PDB file of N, CA and C in Angstrom:
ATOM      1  N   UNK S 622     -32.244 -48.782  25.905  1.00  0.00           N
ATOM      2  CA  UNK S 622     -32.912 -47.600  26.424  1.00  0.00           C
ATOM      3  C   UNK S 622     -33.840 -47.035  25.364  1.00  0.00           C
ATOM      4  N   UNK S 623     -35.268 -46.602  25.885  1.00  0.00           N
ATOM      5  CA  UNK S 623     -35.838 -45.813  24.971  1.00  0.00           C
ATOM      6  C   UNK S 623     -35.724 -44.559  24.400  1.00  0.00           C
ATOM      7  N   UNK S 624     -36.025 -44.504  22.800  1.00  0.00           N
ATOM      8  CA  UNK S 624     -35.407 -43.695  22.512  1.00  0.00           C
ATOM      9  C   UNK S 624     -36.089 -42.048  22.832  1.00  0.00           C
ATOM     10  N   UNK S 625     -37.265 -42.287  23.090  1.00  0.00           N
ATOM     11  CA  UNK S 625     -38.327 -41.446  23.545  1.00  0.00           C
ATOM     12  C   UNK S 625     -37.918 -40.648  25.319  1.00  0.00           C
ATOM     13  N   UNK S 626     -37.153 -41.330  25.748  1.00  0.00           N
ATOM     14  CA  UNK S 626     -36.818 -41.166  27.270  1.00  0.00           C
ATOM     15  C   UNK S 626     -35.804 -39.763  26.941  1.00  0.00           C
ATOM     16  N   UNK S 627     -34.797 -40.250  26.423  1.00  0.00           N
ATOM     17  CA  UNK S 627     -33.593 -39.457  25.738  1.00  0.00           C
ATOM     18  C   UNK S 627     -34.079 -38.163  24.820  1.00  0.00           C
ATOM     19  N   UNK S 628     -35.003 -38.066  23.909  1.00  0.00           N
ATOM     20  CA  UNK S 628     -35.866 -36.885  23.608  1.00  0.00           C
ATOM     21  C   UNK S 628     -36.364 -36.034  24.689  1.00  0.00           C
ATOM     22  N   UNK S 629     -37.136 -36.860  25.793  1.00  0.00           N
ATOM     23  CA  UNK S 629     -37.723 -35.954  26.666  1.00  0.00           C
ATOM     24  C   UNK S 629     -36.934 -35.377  27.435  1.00  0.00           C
ATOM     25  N   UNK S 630     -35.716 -36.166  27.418  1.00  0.00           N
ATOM     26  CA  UNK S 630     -34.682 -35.780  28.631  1.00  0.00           C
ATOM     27  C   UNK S 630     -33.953 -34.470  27.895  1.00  0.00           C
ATOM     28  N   UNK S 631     -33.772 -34.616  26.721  1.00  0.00           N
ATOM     29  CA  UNK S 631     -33.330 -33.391  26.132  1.00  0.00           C
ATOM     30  C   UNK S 631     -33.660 -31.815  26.221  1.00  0.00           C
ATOM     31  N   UNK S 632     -35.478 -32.405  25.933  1.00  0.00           N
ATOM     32  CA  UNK S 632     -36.538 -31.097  25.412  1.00  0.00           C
ATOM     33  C   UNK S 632     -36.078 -30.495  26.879  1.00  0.00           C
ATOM     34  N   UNK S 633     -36.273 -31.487  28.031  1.00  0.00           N
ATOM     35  CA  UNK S 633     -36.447 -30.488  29.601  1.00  0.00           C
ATOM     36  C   UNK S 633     -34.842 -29.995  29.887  1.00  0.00           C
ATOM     37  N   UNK S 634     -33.927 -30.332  29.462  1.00  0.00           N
ATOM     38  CA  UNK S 634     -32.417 -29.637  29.653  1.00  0.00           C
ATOM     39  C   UNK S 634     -32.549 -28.027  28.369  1.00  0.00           C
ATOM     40  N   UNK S 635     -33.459 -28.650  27.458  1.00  0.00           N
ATOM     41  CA  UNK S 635     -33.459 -26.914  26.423  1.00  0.00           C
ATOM     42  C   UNK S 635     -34.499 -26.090  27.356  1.00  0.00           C
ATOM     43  N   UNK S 636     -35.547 -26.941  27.878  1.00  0.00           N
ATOM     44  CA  UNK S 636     -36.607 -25.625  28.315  1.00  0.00           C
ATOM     45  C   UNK S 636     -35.716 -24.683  29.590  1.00  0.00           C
ATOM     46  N   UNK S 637     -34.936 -26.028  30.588  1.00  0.00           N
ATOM     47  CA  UNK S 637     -33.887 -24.979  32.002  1.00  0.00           C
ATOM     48  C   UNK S 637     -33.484 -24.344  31.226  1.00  0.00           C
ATOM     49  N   UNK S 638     -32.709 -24.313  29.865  1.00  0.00           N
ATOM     50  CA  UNK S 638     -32.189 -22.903  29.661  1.00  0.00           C
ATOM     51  C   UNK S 638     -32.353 -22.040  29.228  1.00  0.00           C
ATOM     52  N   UNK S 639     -33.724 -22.107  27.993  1.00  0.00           N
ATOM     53  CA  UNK S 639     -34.338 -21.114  27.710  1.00  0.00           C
ATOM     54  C   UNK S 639     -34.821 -20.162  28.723  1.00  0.00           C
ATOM     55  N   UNK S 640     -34.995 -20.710  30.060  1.00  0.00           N
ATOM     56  CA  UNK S 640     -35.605 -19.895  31.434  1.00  0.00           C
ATOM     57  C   UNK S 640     -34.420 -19.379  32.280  1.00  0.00           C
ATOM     58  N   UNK S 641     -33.597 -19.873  31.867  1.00  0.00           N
ATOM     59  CA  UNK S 641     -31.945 -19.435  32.998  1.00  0.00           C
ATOM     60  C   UNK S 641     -32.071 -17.868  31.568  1.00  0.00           C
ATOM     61  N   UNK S 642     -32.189 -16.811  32.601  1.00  0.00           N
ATOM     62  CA  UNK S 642     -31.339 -15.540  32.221  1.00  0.00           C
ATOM     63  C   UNK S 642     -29.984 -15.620  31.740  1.00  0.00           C
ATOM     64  N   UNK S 643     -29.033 -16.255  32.458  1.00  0.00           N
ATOM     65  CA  UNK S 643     -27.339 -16.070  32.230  1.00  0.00           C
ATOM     66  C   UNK S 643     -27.278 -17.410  31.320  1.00  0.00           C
ATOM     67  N   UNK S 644     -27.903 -17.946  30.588  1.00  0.00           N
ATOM     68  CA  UNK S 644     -27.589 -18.926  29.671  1.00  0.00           C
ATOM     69  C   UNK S 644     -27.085 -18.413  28.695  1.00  0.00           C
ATOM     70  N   UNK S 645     -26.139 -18.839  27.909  1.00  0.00           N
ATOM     71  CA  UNK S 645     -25.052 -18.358  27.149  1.00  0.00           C
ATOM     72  C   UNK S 645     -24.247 -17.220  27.379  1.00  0.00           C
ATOM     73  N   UNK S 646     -24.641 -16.541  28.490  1.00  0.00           N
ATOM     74  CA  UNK S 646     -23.704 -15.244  29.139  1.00  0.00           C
ATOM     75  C   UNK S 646     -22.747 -15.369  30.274  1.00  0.00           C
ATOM     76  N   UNK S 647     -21.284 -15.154  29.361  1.00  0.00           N
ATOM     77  CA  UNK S 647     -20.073 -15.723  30.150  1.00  0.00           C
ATOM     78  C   UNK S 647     -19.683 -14.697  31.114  1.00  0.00           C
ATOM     79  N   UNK S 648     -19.109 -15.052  32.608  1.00  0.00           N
ATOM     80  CA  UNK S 648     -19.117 -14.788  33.162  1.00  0.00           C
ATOM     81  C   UNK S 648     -18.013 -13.596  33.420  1.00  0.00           C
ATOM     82  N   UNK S 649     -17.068 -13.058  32.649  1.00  0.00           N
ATOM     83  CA  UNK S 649     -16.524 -12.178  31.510  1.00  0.00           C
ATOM     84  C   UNK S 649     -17.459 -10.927  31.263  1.00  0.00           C
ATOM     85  N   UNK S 650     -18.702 -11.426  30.718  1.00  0.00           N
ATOM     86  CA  UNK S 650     -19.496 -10.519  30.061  1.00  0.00           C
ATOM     87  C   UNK S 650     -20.626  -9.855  31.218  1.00  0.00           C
ATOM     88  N   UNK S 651     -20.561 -10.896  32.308  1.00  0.00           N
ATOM     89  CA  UNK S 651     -21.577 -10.043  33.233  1.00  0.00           C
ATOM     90  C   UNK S 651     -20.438  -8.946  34.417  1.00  0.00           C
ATOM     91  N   UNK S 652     -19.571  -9.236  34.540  1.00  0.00           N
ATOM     92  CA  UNK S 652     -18.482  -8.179  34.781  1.00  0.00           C
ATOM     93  C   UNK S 652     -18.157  -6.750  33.961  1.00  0.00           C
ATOM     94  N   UNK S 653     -18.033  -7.412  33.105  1.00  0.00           N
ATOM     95  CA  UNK S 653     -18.040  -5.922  31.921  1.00  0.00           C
ATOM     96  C   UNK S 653     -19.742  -5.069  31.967  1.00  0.00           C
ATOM     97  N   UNK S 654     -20.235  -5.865  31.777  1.00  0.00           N
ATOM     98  CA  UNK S 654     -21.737  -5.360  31.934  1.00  0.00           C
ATOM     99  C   UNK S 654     -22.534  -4.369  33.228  1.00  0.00           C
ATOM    100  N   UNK S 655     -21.730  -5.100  34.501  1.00  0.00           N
ATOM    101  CA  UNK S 655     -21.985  -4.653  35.483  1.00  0.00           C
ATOM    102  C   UNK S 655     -21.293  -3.449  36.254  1.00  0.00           C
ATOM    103  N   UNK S 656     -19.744  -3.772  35.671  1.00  0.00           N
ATOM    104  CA  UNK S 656     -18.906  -2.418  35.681  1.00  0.00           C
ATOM    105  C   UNK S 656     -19.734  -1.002  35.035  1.00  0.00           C
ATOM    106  N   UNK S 657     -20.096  -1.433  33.469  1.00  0.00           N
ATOM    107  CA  UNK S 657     -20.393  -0.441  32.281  1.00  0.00           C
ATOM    108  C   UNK S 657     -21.166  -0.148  33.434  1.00  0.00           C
ATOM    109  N   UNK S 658     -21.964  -0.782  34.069  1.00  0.00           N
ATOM    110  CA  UNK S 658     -23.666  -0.216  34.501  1.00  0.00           C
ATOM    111  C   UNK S 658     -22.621   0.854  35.708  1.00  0.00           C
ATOM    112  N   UNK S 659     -22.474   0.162  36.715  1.00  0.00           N
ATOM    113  CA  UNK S 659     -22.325   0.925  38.073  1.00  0.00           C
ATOM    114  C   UNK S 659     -20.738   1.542  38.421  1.00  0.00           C
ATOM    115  N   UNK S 660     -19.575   0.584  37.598  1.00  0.00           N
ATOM    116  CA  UNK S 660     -18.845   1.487  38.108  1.00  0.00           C
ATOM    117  C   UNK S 660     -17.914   0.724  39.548  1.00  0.00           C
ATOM    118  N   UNK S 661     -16.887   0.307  39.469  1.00  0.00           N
ATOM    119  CA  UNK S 661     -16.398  -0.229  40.307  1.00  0.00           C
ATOM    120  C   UNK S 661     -16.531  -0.167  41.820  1.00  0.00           C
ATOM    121  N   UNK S 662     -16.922   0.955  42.174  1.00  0.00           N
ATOM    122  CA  UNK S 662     -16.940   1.687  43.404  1.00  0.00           C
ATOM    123  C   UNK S 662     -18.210   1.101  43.794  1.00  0.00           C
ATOM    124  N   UNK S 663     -19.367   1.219  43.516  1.00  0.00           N
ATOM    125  CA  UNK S 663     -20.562   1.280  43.664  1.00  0.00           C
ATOM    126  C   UNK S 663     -21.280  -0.387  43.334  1.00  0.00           C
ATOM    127  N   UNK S 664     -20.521  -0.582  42.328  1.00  0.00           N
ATOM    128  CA  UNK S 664     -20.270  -2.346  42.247  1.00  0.00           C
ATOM    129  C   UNK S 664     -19.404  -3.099  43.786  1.00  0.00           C
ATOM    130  N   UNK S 665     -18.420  -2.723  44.019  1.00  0.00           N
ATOM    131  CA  UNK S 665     -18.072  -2.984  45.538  1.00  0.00           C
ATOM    132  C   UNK S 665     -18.844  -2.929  46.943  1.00  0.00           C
ATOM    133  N   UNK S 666     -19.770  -1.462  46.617  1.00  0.00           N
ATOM    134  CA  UNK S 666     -20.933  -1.603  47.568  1.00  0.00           C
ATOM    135  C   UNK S 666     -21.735  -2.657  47.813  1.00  0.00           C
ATOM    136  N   UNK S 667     -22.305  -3.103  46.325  1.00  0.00           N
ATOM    137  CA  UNK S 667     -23.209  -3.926  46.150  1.00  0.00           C
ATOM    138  C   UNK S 667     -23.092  -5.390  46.639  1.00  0.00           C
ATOM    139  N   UNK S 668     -22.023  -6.176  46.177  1.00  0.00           N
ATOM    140  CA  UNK S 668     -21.202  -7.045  46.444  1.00  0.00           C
ATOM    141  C   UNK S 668     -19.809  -6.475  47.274  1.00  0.00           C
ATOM    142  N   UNK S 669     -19.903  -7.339  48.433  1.00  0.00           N
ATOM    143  CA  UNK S 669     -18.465  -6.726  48.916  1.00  0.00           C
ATOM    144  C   UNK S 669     -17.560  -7.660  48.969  1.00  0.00           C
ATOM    145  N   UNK S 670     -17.270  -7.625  48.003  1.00  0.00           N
ATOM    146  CA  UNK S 670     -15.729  -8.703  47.860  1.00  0.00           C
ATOM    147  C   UNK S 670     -14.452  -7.931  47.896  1.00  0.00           C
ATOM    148  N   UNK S 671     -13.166  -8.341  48.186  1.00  0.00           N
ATOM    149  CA  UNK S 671     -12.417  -7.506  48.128  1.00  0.00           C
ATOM    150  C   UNK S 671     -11.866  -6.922  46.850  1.00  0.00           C
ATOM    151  N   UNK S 672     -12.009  -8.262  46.299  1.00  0.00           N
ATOM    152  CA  UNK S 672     -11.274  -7.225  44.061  1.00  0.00           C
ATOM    153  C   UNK S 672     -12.576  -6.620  43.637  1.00  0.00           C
ATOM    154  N   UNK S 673     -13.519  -6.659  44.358  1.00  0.00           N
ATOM    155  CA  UNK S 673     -14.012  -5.024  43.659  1.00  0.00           C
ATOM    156  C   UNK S 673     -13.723  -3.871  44.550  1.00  0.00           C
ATOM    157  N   UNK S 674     -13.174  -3.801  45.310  1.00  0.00           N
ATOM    158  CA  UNK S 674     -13.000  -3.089  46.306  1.00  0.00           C
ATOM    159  C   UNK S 674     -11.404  -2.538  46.489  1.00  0.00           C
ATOM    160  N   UNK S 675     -10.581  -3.564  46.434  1.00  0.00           N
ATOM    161  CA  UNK S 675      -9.519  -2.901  46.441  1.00  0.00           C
ATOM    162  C   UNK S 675      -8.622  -3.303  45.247  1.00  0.00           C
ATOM    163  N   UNK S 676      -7.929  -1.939  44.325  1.00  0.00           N
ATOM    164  CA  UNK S 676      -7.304  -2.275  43.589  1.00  0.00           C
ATOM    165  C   UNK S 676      -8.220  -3.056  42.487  1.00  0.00           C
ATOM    166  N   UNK S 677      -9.297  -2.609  41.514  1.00  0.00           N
ATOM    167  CA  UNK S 677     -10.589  -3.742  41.331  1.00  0.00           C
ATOM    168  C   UNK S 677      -9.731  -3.617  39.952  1.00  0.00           C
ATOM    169  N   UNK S 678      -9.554  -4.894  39.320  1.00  0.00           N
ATOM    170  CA  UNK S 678      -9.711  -5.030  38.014  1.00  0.00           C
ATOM    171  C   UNK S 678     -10.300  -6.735  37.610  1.00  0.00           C
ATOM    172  N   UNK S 679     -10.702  -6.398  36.213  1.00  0.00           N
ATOM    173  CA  UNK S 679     -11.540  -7.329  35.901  1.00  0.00           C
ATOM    174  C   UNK S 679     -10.721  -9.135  35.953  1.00  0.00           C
ATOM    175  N   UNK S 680      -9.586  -9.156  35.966  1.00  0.00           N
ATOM    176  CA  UNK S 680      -8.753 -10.436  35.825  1.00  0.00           C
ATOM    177  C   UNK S 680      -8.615 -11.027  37.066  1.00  0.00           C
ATOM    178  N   UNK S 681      -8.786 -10.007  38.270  1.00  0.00           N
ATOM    179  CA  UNK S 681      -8.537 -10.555  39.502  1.00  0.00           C
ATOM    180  C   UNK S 681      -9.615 -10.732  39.610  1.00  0.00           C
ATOM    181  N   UNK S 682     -10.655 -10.027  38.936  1.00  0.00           N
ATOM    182  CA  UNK S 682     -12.212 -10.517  39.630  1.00  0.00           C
ATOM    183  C   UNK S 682     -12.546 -12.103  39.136  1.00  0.00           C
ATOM    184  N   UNK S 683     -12.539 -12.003  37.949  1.00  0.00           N
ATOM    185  CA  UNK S 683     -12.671 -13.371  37.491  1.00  0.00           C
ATOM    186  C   UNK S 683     -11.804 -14.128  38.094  1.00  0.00           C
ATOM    187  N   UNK S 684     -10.677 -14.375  38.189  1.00  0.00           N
ATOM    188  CA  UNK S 684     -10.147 -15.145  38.867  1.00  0.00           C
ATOM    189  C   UNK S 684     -10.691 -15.746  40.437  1.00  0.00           C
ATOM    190  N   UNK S 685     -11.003 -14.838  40.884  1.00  0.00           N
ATOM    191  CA  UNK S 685     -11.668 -15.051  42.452  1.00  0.00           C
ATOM    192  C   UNK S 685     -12.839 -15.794  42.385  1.00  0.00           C
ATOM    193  N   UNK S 686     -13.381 -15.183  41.513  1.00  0.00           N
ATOM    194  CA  UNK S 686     -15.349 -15.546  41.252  1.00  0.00           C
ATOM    195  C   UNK S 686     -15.477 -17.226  40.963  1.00  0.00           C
ATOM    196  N   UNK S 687     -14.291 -17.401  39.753  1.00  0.00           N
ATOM    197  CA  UNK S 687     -14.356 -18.961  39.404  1.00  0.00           C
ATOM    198  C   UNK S 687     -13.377 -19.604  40.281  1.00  0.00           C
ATOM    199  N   UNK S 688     -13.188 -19.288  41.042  1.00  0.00           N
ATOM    200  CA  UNK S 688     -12.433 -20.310  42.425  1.00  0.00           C
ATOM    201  C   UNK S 688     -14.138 -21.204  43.099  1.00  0.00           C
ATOM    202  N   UNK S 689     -13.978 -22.505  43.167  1.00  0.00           N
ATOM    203  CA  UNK S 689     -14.974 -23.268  43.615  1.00  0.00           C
ATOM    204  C   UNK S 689     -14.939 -22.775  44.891  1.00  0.00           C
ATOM    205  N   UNK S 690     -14.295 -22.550  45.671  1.00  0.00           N
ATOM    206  CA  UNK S 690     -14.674 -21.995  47.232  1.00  0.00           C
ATOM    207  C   UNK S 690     -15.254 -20.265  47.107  1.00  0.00           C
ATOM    208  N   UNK S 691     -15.751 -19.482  46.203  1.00  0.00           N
ATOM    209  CA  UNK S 691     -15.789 -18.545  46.219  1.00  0.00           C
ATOM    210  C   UNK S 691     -17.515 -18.588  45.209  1.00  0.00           C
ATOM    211  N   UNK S 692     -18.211 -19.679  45.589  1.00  0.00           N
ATOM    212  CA  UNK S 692     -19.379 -19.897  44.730  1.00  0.00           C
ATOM    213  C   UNK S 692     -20.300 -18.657  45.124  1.00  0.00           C
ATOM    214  N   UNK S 693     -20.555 -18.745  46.502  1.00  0.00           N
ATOM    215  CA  UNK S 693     -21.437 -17.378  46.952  1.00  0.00           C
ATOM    216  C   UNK S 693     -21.135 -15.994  46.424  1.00  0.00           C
ATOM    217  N   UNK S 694     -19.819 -16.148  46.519  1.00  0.00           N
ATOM    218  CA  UNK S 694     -19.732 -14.469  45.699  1.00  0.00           C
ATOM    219  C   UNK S 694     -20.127 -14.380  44.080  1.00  0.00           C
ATOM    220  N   UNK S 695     -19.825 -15.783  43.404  1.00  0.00           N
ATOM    221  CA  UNK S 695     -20.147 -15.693  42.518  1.00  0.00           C
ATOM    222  C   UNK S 695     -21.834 -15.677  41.804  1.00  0.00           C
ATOM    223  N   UNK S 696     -22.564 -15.817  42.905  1.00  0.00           N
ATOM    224  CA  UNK S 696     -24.051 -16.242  43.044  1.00  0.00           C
ATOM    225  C   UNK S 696     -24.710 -14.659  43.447  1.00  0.00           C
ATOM    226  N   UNK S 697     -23.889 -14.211  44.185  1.00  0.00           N
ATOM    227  CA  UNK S 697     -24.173 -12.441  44.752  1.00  0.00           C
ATOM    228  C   UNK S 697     -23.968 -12.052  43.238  1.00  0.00           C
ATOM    229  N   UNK S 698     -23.147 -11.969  42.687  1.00  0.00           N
ATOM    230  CA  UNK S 698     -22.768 -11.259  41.323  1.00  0.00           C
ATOM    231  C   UNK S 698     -23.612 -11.876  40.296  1.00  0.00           C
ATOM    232  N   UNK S 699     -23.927 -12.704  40.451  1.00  0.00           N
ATOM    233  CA  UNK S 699     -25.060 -12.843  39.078  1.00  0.00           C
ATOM    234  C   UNK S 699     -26.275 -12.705  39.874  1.00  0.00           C
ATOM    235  N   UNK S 700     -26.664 -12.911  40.636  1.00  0.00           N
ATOM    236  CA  UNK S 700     -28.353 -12.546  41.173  1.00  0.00           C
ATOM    237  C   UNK S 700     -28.118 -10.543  41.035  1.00  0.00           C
ATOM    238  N   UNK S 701     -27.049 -10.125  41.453  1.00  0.00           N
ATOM    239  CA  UNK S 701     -26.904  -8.498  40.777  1.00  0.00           C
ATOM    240  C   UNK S 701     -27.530  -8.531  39.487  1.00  0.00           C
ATOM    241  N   UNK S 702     -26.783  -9.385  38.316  1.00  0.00           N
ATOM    242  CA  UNK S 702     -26.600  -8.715  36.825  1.00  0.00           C
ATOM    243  C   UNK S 702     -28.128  -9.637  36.548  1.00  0.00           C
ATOM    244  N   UNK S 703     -28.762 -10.107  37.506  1.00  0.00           N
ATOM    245  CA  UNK S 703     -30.309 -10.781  37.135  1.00  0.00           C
ATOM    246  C   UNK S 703     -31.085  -9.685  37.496  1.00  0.00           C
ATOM    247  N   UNK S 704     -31.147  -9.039  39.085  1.00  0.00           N
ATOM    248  CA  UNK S 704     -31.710  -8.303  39.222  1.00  0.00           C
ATOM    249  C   UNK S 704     -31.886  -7.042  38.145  1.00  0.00           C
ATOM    250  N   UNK S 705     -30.728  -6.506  37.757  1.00  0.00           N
ATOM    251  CA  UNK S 705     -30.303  -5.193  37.365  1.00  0.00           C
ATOM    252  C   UNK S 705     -30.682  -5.341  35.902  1.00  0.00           C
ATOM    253  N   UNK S 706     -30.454  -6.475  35.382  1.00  0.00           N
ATOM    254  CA  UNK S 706     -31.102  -6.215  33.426  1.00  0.00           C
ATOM    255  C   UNK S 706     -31.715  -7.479  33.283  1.00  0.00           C
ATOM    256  N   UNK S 707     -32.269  -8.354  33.752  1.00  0.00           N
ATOM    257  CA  UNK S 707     -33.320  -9.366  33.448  1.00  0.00           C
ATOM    258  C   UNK S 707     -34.198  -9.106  34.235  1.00  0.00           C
ATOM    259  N   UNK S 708     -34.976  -8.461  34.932  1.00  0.00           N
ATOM    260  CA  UNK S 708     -36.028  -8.193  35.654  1.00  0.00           C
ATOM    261  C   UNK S 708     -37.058  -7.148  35.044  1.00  0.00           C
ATOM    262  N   UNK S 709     -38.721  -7.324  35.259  1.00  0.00           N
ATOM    263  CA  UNK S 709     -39.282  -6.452  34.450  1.00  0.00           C
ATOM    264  C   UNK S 709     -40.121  -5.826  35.333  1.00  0.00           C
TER     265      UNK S 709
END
């Protein structure tokens, strides 16, 4: 294989993430972030899942969010923490 193929293939996996907003931001940190911002209540509005909604704490949220059948909610919650502090 060329070794030139494997460079290019690299450079274009660094440029997706220099352009992904949530690159290196764990999914931990956009919870805390999004709480700090709005506030559980008002975070439940936004996204209506039920652990922000009832009984909300952050362990059940994560837990739910990284369940593979629960991708959309997890896609609602970061297009939030994109909208709300990566947007200009």
């Amino acid at each position: 294989m060329n070794n030139n193929s494997n460079n290019n293939s690299n450079k274009n996996n660094n440029n997706n993430n220099n352009n992904n907003p949530l690159h290196g931001i764990k999914l931990a940190e956009i919870i805390d972030k999004l709480v700090e911002h709005y506030g559980w209540e008002e975070l439940g509005k936004k996204v209506r899942i039920n652990c922000f909604n009832n009984n909300p704490h952050k362990k059940a949220s994560l837990k739910f969010l990284r369940n593979v059948d629960h991708e959309w909610a997890r896609i609602k919650v970061e297009n939030l923490y994109i909208d709300t502090f990566c947007s200009q």
